[in-house]
Coordinates of C-alpha atoms in Angstrom, one line a residue:
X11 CA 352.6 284.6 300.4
X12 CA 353.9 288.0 299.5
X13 CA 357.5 286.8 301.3
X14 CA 357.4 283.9 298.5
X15 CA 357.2 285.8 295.4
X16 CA 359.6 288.5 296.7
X17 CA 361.9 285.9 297.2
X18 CA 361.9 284.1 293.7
X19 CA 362.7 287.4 292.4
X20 CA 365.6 288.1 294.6
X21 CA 366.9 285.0 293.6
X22 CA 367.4 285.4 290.0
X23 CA 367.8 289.5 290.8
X24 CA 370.8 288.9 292.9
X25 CA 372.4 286.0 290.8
X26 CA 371.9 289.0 287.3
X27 CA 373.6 291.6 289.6
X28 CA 376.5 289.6 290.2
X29 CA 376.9 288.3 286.7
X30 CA 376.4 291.8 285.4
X31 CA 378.7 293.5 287.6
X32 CA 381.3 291.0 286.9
X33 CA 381.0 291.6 283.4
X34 CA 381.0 294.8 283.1
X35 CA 384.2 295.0 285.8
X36 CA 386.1 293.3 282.3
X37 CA 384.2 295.6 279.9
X38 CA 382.0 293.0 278.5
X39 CA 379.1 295.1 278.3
X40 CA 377.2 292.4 275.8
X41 CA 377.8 289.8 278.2
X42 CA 376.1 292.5 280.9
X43 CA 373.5 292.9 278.5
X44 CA 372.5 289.4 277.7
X45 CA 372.8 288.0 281.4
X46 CA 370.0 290.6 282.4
X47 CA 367.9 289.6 279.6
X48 CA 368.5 286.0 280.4
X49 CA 367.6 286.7 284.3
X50 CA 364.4 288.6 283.1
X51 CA 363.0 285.7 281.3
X52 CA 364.6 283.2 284.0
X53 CA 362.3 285.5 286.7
X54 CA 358.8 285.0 284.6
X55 CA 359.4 281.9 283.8
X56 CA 359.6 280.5 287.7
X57 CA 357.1 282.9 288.4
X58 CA 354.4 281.6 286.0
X59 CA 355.9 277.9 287.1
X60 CA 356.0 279.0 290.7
X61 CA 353.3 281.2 291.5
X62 CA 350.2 279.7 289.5
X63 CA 350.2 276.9 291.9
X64 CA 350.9 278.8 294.8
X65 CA 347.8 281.3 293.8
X66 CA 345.9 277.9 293.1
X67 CA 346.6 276.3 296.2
X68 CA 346.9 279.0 298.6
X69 CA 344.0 278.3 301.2
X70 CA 346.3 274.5 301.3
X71 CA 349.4 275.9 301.6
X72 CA 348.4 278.4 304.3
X73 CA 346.9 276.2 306.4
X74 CA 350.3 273.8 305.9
X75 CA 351.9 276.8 307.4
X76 CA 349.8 276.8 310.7
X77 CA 347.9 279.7 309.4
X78 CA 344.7 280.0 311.4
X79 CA 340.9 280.3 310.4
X80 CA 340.7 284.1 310.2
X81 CA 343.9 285.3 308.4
X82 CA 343.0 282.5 305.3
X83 CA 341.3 284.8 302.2

């Protein structure tokens, strides 16, 4: 489960990074500035979207994933 959350935020983390970098490669520092605000808000969104259900459901999901008896919480 941890594998699922690390990956929503590498997914907005590296999609900022490259949008920052680019921006601040032609000196638009503001543009820097706003697109890792945006990507910060972007992250807690789809992790309150993404990870309440996940958290809700988890016993379901594991056991979807061929998890066996022992390792479920």
């Amino acid at each position: 489960m941890i594998i699922l959350i690390v990956a929503i935020g590498l997914l907005t983390g590296v999609g900022a990074a490259s949008i920052v970098s680019r921006s601040l490669g032609k000196g638009n520092k503001e543009k820097a500035i706003i697109a890792g605000g945006d990507s910060i808000i972007l992250n807690t969104i789809l992790n309150i979207i993404i990870i309440a259900p996940i958290y809700l459901f988890s016993d379901r999901i594991l056991k979807f994933l061929g998890a066996s008896s022992e390792v479920l919480p």
